[in-house]
Short mmCIF file of C-alpha atoms in Angstrom, two decimals:
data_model
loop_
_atom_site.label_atom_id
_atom_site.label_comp_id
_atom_site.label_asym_id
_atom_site.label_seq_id
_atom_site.Cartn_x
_atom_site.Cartn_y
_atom_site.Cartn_z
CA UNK A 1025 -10.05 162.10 -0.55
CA UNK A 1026 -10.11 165.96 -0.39
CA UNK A 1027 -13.16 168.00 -0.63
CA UNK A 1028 -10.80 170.92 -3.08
CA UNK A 1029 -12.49 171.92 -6.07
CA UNK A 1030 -9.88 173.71 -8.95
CA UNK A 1031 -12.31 175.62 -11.16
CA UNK A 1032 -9.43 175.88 -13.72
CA UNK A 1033 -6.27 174.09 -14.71
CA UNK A 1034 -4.03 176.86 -13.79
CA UNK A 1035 -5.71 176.58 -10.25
CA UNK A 1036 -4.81 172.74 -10.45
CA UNK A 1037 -1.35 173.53 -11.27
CA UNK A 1038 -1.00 176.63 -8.63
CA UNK A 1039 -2.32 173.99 -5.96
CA UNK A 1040 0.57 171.93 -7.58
CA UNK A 1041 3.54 173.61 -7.41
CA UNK A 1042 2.76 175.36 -3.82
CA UNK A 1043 2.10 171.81 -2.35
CA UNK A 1044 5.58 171.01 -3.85
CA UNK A 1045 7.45 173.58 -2.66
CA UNK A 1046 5.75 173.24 0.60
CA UNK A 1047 6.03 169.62 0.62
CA UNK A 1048 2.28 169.17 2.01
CA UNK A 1049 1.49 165.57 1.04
CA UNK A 1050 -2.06 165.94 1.47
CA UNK A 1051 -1.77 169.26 -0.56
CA UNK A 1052 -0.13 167.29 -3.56
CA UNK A 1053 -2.56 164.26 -3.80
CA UNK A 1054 -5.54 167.00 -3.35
CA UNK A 1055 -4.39 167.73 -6.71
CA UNK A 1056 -4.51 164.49 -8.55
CA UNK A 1057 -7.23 162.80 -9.88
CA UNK A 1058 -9.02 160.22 -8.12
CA UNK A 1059 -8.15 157.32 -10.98
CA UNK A 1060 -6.07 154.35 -9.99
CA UNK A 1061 -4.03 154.88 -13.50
CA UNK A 1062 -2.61 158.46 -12.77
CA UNK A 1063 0.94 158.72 -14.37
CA UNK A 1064 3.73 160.58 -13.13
CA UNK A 1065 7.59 160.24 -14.37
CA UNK A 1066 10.07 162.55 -11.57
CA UNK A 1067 13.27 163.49 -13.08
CA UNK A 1068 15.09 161.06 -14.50
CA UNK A 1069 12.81 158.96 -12.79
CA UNK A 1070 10.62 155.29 -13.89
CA UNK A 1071 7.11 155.93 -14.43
CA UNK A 1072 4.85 155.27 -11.49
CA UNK A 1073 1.10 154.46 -11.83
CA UNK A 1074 -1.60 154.58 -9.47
CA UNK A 1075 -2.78 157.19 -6.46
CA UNK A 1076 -0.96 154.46 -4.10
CA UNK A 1077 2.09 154.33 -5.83
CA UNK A 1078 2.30 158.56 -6.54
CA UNK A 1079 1.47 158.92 -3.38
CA UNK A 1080 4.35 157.29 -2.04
CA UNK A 1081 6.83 158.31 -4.31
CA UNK A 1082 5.96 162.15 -2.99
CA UNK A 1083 6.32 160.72 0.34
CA UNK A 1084 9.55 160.37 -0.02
CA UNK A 1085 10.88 163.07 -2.18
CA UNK A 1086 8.92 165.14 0.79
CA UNK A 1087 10.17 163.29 3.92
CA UNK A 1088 13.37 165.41 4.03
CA UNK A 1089 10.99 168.34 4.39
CA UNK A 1090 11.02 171.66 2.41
CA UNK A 1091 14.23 173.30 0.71
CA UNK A 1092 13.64 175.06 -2.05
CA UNK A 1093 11.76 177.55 -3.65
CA UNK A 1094 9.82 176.32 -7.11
CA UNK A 1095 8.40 178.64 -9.89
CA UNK A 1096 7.43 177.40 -13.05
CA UNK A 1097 8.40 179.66 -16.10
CA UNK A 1098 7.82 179.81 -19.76
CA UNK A 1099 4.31 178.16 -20.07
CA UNK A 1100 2.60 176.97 -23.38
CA UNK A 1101 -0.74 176.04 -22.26
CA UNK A 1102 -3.20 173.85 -24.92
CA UNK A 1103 -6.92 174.10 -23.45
CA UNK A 1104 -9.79 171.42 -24.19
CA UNK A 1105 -13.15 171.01 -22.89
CA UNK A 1106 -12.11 167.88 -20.62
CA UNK A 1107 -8.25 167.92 -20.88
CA UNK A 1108 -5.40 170.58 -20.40
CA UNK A 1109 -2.43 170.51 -21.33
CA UNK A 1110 0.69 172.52 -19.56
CA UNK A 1111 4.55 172.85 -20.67
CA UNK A 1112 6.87 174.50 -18.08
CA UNK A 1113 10.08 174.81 -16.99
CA UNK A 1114 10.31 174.19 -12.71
CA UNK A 1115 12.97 176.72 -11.53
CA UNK A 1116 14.27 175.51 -8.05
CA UNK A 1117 16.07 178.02 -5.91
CA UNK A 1118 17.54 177.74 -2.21
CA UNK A 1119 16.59 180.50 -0.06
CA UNK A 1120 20.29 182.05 0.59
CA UNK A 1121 22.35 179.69 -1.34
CA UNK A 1122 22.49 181.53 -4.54
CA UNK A 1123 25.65 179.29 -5.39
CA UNK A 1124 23.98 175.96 -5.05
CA UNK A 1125 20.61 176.31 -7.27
CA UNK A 1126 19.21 172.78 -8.25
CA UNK A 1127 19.09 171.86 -12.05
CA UNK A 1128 15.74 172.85 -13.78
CA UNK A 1129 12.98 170.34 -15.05
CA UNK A 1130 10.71 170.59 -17.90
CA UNK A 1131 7.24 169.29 -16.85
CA UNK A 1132 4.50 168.33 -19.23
CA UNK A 1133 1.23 168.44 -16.50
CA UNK A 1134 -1.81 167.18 -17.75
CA UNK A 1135 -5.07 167.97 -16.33
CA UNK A 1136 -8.72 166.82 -16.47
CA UNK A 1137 -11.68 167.57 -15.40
CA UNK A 1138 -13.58 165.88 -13.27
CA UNK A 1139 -16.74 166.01 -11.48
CA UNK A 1140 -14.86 167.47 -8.49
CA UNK A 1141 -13.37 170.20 -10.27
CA UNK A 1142 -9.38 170.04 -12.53
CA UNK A 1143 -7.23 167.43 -11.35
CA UNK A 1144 -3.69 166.76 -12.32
CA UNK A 1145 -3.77 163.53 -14.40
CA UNK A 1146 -0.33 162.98 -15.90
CA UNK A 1147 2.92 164.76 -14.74
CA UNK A 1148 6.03 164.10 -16.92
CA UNK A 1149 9.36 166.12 -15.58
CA UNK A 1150 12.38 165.25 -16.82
CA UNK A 1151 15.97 167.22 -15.88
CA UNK A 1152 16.73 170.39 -17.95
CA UNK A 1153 19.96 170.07 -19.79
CA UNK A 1154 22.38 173.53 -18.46
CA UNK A 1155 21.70 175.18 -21.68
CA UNK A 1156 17.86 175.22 -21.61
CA UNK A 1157 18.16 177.26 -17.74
CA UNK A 1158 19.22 180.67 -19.83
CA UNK A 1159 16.07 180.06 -22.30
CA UNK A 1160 13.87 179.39 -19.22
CA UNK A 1161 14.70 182.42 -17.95
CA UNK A 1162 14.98 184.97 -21.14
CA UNK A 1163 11.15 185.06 -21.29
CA UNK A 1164 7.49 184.72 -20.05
CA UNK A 1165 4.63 183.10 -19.93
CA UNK A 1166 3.04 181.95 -23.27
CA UNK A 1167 -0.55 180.77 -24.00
CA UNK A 1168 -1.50 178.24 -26.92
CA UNK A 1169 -4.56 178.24 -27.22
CA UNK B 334 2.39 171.19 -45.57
CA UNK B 335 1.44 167.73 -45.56
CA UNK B 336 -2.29 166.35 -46.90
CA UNK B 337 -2.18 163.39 -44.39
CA UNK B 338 -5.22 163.04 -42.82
CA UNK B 339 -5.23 161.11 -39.00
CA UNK B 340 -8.93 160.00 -38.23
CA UNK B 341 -7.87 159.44 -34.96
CA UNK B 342 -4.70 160.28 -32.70
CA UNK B 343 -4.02 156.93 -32.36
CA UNK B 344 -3.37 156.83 -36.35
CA UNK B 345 -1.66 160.10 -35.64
CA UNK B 346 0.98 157.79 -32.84
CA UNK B 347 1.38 155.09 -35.26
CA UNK B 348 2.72 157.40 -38.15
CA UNK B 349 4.52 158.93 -35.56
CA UNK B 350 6.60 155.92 -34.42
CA UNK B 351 6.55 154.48 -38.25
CA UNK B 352 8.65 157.77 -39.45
CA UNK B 353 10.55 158.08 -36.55
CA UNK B 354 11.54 154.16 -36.88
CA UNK B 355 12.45 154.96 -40.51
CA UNK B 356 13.64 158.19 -39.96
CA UNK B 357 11.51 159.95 -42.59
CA UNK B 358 11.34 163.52 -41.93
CA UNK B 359 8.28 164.16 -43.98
CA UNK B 360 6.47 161.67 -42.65
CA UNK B 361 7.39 162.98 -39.32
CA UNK B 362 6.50 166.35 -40.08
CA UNK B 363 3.23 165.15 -41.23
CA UNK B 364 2.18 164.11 -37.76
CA UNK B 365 2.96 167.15 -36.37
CA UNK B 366 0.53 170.02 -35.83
CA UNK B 367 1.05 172.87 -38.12
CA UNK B 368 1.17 175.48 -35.16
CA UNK B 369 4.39 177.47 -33.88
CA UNK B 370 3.95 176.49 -30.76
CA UNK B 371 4.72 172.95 -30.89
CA UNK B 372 6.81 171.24 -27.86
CA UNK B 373 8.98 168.48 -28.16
CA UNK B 374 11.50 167.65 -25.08
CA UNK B 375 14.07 164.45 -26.75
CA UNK B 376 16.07 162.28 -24.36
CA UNK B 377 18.11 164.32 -21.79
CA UNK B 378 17.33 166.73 -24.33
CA UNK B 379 16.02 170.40 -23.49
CA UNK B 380 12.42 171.40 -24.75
CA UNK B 381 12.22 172.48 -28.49
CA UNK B 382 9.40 175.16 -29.41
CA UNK B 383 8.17 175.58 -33.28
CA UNK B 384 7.50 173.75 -36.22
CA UNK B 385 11.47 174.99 -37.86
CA UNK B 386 12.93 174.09 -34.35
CA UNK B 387 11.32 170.55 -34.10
CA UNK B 388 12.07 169.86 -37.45
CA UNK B 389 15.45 170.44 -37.25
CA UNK B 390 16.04 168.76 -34.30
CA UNK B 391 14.76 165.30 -35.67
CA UNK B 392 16.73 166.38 -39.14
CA UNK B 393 19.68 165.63 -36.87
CA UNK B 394 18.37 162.76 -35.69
CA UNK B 395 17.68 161.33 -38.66
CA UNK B 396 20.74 161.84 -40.05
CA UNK B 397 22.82 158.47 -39.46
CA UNK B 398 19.65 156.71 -41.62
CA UNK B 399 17.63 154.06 -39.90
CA UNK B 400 19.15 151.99 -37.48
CA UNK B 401 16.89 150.65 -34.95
CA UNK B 402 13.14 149.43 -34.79
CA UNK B 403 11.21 150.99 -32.15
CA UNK B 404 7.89 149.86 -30.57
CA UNK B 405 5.47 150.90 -27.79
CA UNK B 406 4.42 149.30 -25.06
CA UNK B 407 2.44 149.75 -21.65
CA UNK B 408 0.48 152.97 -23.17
CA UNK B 409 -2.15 154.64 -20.86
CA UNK B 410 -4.44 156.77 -23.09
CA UNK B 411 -6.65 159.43 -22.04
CA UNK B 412 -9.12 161.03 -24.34
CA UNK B 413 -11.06 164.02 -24.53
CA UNK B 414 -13.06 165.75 -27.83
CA UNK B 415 -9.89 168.17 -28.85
CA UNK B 416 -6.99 166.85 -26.92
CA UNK B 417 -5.98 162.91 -26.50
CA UNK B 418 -2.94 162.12 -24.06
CA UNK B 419 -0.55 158.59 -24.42
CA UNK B 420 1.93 157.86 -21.66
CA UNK B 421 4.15 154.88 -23.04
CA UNK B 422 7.39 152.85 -23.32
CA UNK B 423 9.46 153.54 -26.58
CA UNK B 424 12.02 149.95 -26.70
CA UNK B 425 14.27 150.25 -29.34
CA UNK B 426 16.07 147.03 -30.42
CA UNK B 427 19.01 146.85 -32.99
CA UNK B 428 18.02 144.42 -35.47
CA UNK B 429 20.68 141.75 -35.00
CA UNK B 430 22.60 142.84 -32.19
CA UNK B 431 20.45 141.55 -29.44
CA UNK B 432 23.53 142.22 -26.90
CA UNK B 433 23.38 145.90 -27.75
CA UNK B 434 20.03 147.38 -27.10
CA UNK B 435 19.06 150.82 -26.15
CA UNK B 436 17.56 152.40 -23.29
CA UNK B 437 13.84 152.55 -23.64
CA UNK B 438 12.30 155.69 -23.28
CA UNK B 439 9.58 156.93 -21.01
CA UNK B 440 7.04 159.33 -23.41
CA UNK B 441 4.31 161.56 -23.24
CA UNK B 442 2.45 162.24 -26.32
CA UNK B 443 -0.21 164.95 -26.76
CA UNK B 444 -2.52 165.36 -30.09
CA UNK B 445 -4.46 167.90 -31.14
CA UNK B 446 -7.47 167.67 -33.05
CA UNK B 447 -7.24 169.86 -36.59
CA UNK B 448 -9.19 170.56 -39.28
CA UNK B 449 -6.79 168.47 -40.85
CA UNK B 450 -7.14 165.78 -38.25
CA UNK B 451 -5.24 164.60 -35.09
CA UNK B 452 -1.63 166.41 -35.32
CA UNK B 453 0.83 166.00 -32.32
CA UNK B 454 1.61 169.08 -30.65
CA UNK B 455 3.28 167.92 -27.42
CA UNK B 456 5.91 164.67 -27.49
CA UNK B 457 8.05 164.86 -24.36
CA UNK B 458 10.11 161.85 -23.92
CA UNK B 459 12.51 161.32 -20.71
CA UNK B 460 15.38 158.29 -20.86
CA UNK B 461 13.74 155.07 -18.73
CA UNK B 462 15.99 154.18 -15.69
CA UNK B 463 17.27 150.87 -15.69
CA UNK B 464 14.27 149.49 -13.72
CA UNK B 465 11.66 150.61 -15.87
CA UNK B 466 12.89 147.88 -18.85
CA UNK B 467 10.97 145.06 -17.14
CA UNK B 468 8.16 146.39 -16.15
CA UNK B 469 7.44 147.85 -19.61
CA UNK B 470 8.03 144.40 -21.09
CA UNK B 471 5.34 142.91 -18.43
CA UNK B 472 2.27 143.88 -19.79
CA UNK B 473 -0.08 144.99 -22.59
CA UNK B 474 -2.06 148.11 -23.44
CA UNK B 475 -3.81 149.45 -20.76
CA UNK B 476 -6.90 152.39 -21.74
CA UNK B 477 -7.99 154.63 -19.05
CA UNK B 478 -10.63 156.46 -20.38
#
């Protein structure tokens, strides 16, 4: 599917997030692993299963092109040999509409790696209740492991 | 804390979902890893960091007693050496009160392996839109790697 090789997790995730923000379709299935039972849950979202079936649920969340900025902040990160593990909050911002700012998600990413390199096996976001944004934001990243 | 031993993380999930039917605390606590950097994201809830945190948080839950029998269903497991991943449907059902069930729950589980065995260290679980209740109820355990 896409000759990208993510020596690292982080990498994986980088290649993540900027393919969201950009809302590069190609970019953001780069990233996932080649394995029909990928799992990914959007906010408040079902849970989809299957490169087919991610694929087209980015699709659409990208067809209205891109709006907002994404950051992810207060990482824990738990590191295996084969699997990694990533908590964040996704901070959304719109470029000159500091009145409007979408709600945060938390994401659980989970990544594995392959033969070709990290790829994004499992990502879990779900909508951050308006208390958690203050916590998101009070401090940085954090490593587990 | 706790001298429960999990051979496996699937023993770890079972204990998991036993105390959490029952609502016993120590049992629940005895799943989890005995690290400060556990994460665990309830329902619409925001994420929780830290063995005090999490355990209060379920010490809430708990509170009312047990009330409803939960099971799992449509799990995707990925496994490494150190880290083991389940995606899967929580369905609660009120014993007796068939017109009255809960939401299911969408959940990612992540376990550690310890010294003291598999602990959880990651449970993020996101409420199931309507949608999701069938398809969880269609089929059986599914074991990607």
């Amino acid at each position: 599917m896409s000759g990208k090789i993510f020596p690292t997790a982080q990498d994986a995730e980088n290649a993540f997030y900027e393919a969201l923000e950009r809302c590069d379709l190609e970019g953001m299935m780069a990233v996932w692993a080649e394995d029909e039972e990928v799992v990914c849950v959007h906010p408040a979202g079902s849970r989809i299963s299957g490169q087919d079936q991610v694929r087209e649920s980015w699709a659409k969340i990208f067809a209205g092109g891109p709006r907002a900025r994404v950051r992810t902040e207060q990482q824990v990160a738990i590191s295996g040999m084969m699997l990694a593990v990533h908590s964040v909050f996704e901070v959304f911002t719109l470029p000159g509409k500091p009145e409007t700012q979408p709600a945060p998600a938390i994401a659980t990413n989970v990544y594995l790696r392959t033969a070709a390199g990290w790829r994004m096996i499992v990502h879990h976001a779900s909508p951050a209740p308006a208390q958690a944004q203050a916590a998101a934001r009070e401090s940085g990243p954090k490593i587990l492991h």
